[in-house]
Tab-separated table of C-alpha atoms in Angstrom:
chain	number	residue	atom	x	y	z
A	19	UNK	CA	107.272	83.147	106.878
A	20	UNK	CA	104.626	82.466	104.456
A	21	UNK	CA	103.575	79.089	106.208
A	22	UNK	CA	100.413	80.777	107.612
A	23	UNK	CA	98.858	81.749	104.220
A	24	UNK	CA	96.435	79.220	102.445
A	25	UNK	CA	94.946	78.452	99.557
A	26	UNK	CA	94.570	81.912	98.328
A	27	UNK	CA	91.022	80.848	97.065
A	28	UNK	CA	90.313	80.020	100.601
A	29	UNK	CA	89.642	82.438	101.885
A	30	UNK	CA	91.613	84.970	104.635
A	31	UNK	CA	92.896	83.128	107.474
A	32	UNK	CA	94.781	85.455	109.327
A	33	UNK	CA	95.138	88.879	109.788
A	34	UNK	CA	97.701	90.111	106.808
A	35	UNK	CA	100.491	92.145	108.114
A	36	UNK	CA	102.652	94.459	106.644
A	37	UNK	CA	105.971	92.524	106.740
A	38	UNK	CA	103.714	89.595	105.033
A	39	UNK	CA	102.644	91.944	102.167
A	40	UNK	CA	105.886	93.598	101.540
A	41	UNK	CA	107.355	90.577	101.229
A	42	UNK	CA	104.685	89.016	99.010
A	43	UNK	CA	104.901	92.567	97.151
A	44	UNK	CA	108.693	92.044	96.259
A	45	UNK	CA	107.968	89.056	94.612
A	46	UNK	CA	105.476	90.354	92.556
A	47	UNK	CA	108.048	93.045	91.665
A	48	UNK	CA	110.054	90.024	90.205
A	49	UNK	CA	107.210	88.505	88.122
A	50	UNK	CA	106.480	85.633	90.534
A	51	UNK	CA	102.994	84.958	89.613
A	52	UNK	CA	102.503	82.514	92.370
A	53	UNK	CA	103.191	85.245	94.830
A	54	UNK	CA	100.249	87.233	93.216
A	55	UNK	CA	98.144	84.560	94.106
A	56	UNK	CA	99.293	84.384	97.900
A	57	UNK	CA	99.106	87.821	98.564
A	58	UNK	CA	95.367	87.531	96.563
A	59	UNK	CA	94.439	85.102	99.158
A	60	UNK	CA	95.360	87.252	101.598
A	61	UNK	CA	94.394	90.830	101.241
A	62	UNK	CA	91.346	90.031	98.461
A	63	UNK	CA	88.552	90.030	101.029
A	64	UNK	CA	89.726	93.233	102.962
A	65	UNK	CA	89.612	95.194	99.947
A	66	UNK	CA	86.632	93.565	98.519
A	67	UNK	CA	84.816	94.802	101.748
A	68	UNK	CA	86.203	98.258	101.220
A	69	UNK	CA	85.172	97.983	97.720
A	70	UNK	CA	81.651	97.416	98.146
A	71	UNK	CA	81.621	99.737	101.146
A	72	UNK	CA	82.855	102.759	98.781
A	73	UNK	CA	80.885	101.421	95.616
A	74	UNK	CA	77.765	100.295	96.885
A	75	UNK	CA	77.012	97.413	93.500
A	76	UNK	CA	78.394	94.939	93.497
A	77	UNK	CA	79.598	94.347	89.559
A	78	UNK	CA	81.213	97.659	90.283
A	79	UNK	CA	83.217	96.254	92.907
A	80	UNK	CA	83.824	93.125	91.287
A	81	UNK	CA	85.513	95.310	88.268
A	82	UNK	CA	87.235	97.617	90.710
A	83	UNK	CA	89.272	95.045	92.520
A	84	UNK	CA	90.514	93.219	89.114
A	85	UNK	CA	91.533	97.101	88.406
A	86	UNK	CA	92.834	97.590	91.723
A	87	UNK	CA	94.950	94.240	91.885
A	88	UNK	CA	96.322	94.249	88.189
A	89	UNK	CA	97.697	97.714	89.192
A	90	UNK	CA	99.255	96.510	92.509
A	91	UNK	CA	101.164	93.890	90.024
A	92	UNK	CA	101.916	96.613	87.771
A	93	UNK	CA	103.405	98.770	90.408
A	94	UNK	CA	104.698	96.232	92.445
A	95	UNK	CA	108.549	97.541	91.644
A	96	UNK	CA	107.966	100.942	93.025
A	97	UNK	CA	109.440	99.697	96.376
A	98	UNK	CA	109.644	103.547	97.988
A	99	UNK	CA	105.719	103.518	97.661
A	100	UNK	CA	104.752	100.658	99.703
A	101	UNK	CA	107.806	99.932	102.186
A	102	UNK	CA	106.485	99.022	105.632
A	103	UNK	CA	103.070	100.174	104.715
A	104	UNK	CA	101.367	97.180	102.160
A	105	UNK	CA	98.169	97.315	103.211
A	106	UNK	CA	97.901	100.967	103.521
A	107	UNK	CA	99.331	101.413	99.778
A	108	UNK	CA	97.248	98.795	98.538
A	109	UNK	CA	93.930	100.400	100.356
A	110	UNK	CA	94.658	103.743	98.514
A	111	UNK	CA	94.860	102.002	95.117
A	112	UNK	CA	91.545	100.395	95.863
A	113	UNK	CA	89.759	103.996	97.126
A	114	UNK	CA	91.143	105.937	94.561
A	115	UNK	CA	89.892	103.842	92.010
A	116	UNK	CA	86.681	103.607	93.655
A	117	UNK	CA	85.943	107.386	93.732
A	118	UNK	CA	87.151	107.690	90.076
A	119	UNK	CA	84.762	104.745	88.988
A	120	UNK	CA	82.206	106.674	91.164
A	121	UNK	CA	83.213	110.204	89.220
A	122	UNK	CA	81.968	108.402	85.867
A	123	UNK	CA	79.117	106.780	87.405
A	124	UNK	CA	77.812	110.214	88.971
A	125	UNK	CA	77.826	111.228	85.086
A	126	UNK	CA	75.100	108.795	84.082
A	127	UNK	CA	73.126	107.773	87.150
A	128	UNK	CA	70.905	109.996	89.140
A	129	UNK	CA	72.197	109.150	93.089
A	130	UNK	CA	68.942	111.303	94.465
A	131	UNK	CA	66.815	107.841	93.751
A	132	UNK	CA	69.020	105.171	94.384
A	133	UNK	CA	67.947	102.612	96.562
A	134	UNK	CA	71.715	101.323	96.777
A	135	UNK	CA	72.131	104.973	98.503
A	136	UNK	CA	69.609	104.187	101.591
A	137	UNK	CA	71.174	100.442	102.290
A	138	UNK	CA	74.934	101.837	102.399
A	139	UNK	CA	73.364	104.556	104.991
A	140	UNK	CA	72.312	101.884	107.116
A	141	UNK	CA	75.310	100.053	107.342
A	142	UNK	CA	76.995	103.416	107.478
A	143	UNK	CA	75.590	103.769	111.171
A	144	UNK	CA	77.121	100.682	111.952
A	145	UNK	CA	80.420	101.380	111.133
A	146	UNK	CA	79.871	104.485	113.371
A	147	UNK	CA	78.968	102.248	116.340
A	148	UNK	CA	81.891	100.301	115.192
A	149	UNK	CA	84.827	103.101	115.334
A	150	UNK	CA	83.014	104.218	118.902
A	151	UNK	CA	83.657	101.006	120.268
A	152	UNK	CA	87.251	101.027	118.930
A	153	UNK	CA	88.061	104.940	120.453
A	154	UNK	CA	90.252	103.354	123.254
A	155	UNK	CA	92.208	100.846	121.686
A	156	UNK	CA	94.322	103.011	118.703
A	157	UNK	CA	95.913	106.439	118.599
A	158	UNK	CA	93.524	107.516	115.763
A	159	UNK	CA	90.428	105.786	117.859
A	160	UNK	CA	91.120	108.259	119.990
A	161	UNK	CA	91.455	111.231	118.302
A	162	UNK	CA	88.469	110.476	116.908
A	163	UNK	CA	87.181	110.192	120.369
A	164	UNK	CA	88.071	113.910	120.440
A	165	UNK	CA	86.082	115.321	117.647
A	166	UNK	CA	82.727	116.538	118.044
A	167	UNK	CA	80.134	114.291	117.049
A	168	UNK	CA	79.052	115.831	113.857
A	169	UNK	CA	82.993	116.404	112.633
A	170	UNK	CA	83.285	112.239	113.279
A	171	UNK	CA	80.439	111.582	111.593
A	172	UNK	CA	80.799	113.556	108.521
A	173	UNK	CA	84.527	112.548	108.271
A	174	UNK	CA	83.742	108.573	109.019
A	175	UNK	CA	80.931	108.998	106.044
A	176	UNK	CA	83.904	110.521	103.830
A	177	UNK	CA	86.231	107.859	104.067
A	178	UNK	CA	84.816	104.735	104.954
A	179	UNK	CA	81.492	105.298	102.522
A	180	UNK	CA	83.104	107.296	99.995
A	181	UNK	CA	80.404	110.173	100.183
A	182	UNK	CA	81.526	113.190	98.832
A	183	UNK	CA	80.446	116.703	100.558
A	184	UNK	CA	76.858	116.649	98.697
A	185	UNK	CA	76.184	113.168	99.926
A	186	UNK	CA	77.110	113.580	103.145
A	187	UNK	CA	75.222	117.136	103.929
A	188	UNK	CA	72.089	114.771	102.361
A	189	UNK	CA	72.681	112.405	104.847
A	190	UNK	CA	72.905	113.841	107.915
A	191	UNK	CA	70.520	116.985	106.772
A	192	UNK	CA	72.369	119.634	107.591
A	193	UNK	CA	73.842	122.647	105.066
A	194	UNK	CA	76.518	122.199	103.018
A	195	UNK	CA	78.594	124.659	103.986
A	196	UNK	CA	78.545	123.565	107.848
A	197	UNK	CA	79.508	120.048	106.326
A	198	UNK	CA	82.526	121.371	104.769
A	199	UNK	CA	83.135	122.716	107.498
A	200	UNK	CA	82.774	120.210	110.082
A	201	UNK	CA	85.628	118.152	107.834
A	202	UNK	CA	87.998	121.025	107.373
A	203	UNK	CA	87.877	121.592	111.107
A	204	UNK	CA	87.506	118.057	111.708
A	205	UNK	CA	90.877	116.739	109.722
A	206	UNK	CA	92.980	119.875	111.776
A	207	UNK	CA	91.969	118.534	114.909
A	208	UNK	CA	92.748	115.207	113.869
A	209	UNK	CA	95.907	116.232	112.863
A	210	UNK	CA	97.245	118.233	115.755
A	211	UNK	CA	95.621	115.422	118.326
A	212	UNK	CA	97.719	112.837	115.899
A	213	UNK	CA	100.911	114.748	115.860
A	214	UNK	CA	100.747	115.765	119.791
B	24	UNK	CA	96.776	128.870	94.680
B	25	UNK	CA	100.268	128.689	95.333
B	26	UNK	CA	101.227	124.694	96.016
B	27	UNK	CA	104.268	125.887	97.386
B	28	UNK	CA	102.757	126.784	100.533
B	29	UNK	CA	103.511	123.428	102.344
B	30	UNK	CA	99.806	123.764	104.540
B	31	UNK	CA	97.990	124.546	102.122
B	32	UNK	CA	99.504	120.977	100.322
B	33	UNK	CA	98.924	119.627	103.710
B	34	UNK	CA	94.848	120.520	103.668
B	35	UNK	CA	94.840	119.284	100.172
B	36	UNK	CA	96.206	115.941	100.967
B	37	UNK	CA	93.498	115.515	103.937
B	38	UNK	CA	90.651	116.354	101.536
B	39	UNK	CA	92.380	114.309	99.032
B	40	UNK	CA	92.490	110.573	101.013
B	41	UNK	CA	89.623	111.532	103.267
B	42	UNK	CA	88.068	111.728	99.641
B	43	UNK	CA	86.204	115.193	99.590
B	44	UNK	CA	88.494	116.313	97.279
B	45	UNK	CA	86.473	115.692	94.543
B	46	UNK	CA	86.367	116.520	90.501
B	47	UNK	CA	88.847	118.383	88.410
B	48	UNK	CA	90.403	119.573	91.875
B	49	UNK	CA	91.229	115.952	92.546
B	50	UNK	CA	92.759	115.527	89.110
B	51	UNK	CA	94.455	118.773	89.457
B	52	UNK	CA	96.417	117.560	92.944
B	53	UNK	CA	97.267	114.226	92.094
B	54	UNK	CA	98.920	116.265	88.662
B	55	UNK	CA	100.783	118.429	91.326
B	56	UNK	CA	101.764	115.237	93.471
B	57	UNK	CA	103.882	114.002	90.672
B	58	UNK	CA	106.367	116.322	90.671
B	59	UNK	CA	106.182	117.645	94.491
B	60	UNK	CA	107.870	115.172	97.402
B	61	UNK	CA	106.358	117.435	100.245
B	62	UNK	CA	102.843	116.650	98.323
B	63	UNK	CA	103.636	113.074	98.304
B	64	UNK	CA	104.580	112.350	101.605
B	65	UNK	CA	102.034	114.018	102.776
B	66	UNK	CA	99.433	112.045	101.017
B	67	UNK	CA	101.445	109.131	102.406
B	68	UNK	CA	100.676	110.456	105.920
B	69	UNK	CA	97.208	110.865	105.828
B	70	UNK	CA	96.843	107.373	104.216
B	71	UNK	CA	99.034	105.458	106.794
B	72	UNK	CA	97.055	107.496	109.830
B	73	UNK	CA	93.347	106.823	108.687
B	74	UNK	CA	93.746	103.774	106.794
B	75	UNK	CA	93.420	101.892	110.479
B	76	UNK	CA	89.800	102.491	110.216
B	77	UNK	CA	89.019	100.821	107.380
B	78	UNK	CA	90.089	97.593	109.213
B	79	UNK	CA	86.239	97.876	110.851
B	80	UNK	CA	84.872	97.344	107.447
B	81	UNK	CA	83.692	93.722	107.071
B	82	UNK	CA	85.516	91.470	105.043
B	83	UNK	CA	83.797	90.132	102.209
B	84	UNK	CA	85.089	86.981	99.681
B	85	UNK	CA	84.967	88.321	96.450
B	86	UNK	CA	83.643	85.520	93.935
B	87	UNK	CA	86.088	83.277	92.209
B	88	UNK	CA	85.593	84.878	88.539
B	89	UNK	CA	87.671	88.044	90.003
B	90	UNK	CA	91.137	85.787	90.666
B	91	UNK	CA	90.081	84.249	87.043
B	92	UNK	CA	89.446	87.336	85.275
B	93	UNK	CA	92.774	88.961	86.959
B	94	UNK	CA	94.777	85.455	85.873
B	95	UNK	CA	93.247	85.957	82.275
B	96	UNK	CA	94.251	90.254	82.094
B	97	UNK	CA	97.762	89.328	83.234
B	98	UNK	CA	98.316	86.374	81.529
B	99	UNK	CA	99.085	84.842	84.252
B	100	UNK	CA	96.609	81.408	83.757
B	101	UNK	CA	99.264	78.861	83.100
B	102	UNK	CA	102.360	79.931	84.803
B	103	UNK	CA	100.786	80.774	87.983
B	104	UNK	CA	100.490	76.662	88.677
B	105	UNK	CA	103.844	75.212	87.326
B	106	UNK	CA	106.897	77.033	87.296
B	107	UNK	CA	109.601	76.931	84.571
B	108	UNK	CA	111.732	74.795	86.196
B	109	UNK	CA	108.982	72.282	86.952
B	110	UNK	CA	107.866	72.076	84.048
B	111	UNK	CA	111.792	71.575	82.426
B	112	UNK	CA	112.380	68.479	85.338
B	113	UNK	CA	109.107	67.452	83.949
B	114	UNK	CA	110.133	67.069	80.423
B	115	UNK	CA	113.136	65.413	81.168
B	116	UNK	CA	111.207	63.078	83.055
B	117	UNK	CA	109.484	61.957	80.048
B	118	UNK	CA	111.752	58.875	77.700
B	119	UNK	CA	112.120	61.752	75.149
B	120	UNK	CA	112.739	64.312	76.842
B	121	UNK	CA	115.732	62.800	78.604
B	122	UNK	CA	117.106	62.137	75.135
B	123	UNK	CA	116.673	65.236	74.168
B	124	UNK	CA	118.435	66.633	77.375
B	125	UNK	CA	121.570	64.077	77.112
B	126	UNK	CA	122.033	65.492	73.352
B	127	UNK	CA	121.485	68.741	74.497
B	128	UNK	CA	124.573	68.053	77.111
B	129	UNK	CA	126.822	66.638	75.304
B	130	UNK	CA	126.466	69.530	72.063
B	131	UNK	CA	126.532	72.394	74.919
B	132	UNK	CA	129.449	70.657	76.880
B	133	UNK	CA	131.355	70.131	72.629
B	134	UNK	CA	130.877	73.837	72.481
B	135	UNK	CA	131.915	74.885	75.964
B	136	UNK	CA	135.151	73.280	75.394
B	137	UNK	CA	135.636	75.192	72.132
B	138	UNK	CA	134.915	78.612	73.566
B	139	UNK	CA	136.495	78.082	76.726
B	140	UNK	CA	140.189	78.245	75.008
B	141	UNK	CA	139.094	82.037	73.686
B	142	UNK	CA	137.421	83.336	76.990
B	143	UNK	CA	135.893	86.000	75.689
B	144	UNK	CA	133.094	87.614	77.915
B	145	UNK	CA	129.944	88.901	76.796
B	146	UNK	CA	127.830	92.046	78.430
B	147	UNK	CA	124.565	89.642	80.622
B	148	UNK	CA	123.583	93.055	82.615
B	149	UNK	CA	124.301	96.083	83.558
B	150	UNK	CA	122.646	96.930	87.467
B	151	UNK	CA	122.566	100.935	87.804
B	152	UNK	CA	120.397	103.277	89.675
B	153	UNK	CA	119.599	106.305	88.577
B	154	UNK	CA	120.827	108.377	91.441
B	155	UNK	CA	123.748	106.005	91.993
B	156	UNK	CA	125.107	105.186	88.105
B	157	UNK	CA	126.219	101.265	87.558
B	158	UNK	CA	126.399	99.292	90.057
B	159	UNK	CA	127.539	95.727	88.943
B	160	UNK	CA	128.185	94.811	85.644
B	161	UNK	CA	127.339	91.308	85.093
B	162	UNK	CA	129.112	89.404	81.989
B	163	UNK	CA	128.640	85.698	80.797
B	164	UNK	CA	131.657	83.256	79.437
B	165	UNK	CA	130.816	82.945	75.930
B	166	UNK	CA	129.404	79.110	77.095
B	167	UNK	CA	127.506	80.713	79.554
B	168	UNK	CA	128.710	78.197	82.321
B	169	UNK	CA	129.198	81.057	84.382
B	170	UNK	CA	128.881	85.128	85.107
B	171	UNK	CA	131.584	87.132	85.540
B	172	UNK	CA	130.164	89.967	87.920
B	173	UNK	CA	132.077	93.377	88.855
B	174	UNK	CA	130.708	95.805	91.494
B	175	UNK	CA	131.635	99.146	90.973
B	176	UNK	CA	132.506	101.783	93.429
B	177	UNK	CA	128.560	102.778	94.040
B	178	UNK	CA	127.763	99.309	95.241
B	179	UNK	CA	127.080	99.785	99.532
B	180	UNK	CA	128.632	97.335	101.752
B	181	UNK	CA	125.908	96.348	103.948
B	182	UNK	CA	127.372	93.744	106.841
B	183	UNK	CA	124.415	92.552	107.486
B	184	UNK	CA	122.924	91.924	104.104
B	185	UNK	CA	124.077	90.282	101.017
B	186	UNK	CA	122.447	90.941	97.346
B	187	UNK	CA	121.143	88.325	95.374
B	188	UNK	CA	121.429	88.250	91.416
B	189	UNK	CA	117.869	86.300	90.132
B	190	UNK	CA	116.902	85.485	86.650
B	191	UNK	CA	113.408	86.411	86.196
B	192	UNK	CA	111.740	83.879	83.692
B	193	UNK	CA	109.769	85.871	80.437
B	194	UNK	CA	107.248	83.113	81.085
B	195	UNK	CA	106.403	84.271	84.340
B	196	UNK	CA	107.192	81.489	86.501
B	197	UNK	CA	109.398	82.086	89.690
B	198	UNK	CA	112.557	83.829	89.474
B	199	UNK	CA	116.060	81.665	89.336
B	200	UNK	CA	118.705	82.428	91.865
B	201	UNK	CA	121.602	83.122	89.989
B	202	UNK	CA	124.089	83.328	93.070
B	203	UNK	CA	125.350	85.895	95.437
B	204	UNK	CA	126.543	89.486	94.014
B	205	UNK	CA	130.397	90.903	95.206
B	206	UNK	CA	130.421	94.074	97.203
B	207	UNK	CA	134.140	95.108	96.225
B	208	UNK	CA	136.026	94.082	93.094
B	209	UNK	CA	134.883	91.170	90.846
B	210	UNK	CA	133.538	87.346	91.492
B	211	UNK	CA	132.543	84.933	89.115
B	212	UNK	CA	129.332	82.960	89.900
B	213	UNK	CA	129.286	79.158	88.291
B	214	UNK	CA	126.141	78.535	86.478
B	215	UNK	CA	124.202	74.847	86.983
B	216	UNK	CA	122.328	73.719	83.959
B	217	UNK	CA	119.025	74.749	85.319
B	218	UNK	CA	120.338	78.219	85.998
B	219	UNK	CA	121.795	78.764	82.389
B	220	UNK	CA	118.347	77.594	81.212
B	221	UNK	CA	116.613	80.283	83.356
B	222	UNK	CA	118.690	82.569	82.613
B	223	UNK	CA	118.753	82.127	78.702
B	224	UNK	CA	114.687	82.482	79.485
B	225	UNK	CA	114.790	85.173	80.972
B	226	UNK	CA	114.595	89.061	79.633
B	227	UNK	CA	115.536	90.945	83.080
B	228	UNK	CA	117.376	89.925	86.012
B	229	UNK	CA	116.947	91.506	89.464
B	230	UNK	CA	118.571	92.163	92.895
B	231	UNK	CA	116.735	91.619	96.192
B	232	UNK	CA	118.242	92.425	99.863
B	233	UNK	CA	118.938	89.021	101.575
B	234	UNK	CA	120.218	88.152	104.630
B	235	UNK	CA	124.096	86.954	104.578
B	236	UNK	CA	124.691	83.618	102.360
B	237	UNK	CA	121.567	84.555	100.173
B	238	UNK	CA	117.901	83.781	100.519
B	239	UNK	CA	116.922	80.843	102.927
B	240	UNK	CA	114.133	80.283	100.991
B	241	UNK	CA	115.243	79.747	97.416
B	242	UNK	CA	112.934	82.345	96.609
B	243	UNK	CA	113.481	85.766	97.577
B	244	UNK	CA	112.739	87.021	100.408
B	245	UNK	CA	114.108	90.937	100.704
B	246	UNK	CA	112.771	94.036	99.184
B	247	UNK	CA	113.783	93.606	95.548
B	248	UNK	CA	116.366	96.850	95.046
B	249	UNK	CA	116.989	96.524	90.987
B	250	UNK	CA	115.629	95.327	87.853
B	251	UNK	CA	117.252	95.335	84.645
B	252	UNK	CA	117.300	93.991	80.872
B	253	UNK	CA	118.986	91.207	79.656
B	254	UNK	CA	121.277	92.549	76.905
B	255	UNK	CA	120.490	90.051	74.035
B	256	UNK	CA	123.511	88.916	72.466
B	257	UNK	CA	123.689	88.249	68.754
């Protein structure tokens, strides 16, 4: 089962599924440091990527996903939690953490001049071309699809970039209030269009 | 607010992983998550629907100093490369070692055969669940040469599955099969040498869901369903 998986230094070489992980997960549970190390190999990149996505430095990052895996190790015996969904269990560990560490960053660093702020915009527009191009092939691609524009955009900047409601009515210059908004409304569509 | 209003708990949980929940009202949910299923499914809803887009984001290799500094937090730097086991095989290996290891043998087997007239059994484990109560009780012959394990009532026969009994090394190094666990009524489950060691190494033992006859794997491969101490005998 676990043939596929490399040197966990290695680098990812396949796409880790769930079955892999909750596997790789119950080991952990048992102290098996080795499978640690495995399911290092083969998640480590993916949330790295969200990581630095979400945090925008990279020493933050770097400290997040130490944080992020020594909990997954800690937690690794709460089976309910993470049975048949590994990667999305592990992915909320990694953005929760990331939006506290950002809570105590806000507190000491002004975001209004931050130079980190204008490159994660840019790649922020990519990821928007990105989820366009994927609208056909998934249930939530296309309920995206179904949004207007402005609800997409202002939800895609909330979860995949971490910006909060200030950040986001910044980026795309429009009020605050419509921002909220255009998420509240946004996430009920979503849901209904999900749930139909 | 009330939070018993279940869409109002649903909004909260969008906000919440979509991550505009923000501040002491993001503190102040995840405090009401704790103690409220509907809360926490829902949370688990949101995350499993939306976390498909984060695939998109490129991967990136984080550098090696994260795996080291992880090894180092968990103490994990030694154990990680050679298991217990190995490392026992290893010393035996060695001219001393095996000396060591014969003397070892021939005191444990002395001592077996003086305990084995008396029988007496001594509390290993005890498996419970909260919701459930015990489970198995799991006793060792005073030598230790084997475990004496009784499922109680609670236990669920599962045709299709059997539950494994594992030692799980304090050192960290892989967990020990310790044999197959009985469904109905009592079984006793033979110890090897390595096994006792593991065991006697160990501070908690564990159950995992295998398919019939046990892991194929010698490691396991099922969800892991219990974990408990190691009474410590005096």
């Amino acid at each position: 089962m676990n043939a596929a998986i490399q040197n966990p230094l290695g680098g990812v070489t396949r796409a880790a599924t769930d079955t892999d992980i909750e596997a790789l997960l119950g080991r952990c549970a048992l102290r098996d440091a080795k499978a640690l190390k495995e399911l290092y190999g083969l998640v480590s990149s993916q949330l790295f990527g969200v990581l630095l996505r979400l945090l925008r430095s990279r020493a933050l990052a770097e400290e997040a996903l130490q944080d992020v895996i020594v909990r997954v190790w800690q937690r690794a015996g709460q089976f309910e939690a993470y049975r048949g969904r590994g990667m999305a269990w592990m992915m909320s560990i990694a953005r929760n953490r990331a939006i506290d560490l950002l809570r105590t960053q806000r507190q000491t660093v002004s975001i209004d001049d931050s130079d980190a702020f204008e490159i994660a915009d840019e790649s922020g527009r990519d990821e928007l071309e990105m989820s366009a191009t994927d609208k056909m092939k998934t249930a939530l691609g296309q309920c995206l699809g179904g949004l207007s524009q402005q609800q997409r955009e202002c939800i895609t900047l909330a979860y995949v970039n971490g910006y909060s409601h200030d950040e986001i009515a910044r980026s795309v210059g429009s009020p605050l209030g419509t921002v909220k908004s255009w998420v509240r409304r946004g996430l009920v569509s979503l849901k209904k269009c999900l749930e139909s | 607010m009330k939070y018993t209003d279940r869409q109002l708990l649903d909004r909260l949980a969008a906000q919440y992983v979509v991550g505009t929940l923000r501040g002491r009202a993001r503190s102040r949910f995840e405090r009401i998550c704790v103690g409220n299923e509907y809360a926490m499914a829902a949370v688990k809803r949101w995350e499993d629907r939306f976390v498909g887009m984060l695939a998109q984001v490129k991967p990136v290799q984080p550098p090696q100093q994260v795996w080291s500094a992880i090894e180092q937090r968990l103490g994990l730097a030694d154990t990680a490369s050679q298991g217990f086991v190995a490392k026992l095989f290893g010393f035996i290996g060695t001219r001393a070692g095996a000396g060591v290891f014969a003397a070892l043998a021939v005191v444990t087997i002395a001592v077996g055969m003086l305990v084995q007239q008396s029988l007496r059994l001594e509390p290993v484990a005890v498996i419970a669940q909260e919701a459930r109560g015990e489970l198995w009780r799991v006793q060792a012959s005073r030598n230790a040469k084997a475990l004496v394990v009784e499922a109680t009532a609670s236990v669920t026969v599962d045709a299709t599955h059997s539950y494994e009994l594992w030692a799980l090394p304090s050192s960290g190094a892989a967990p020990v099969s310790l044999g197959l666990l009985p469904t109905r009524g009592s079984a006793k489950l033979t110890l090897t040498e390595a096994q006792r060691l593991a065991l006697s190494g160990s501070a908690k033992v564990a159950v995992s869901l295998e398919p019939v006859g046990g892991s194929p794997t010698g490691a396991p491969t099922g969800p892991v369903l219990h974990v408990a101490d190691v009474t410590k005998s005096s």
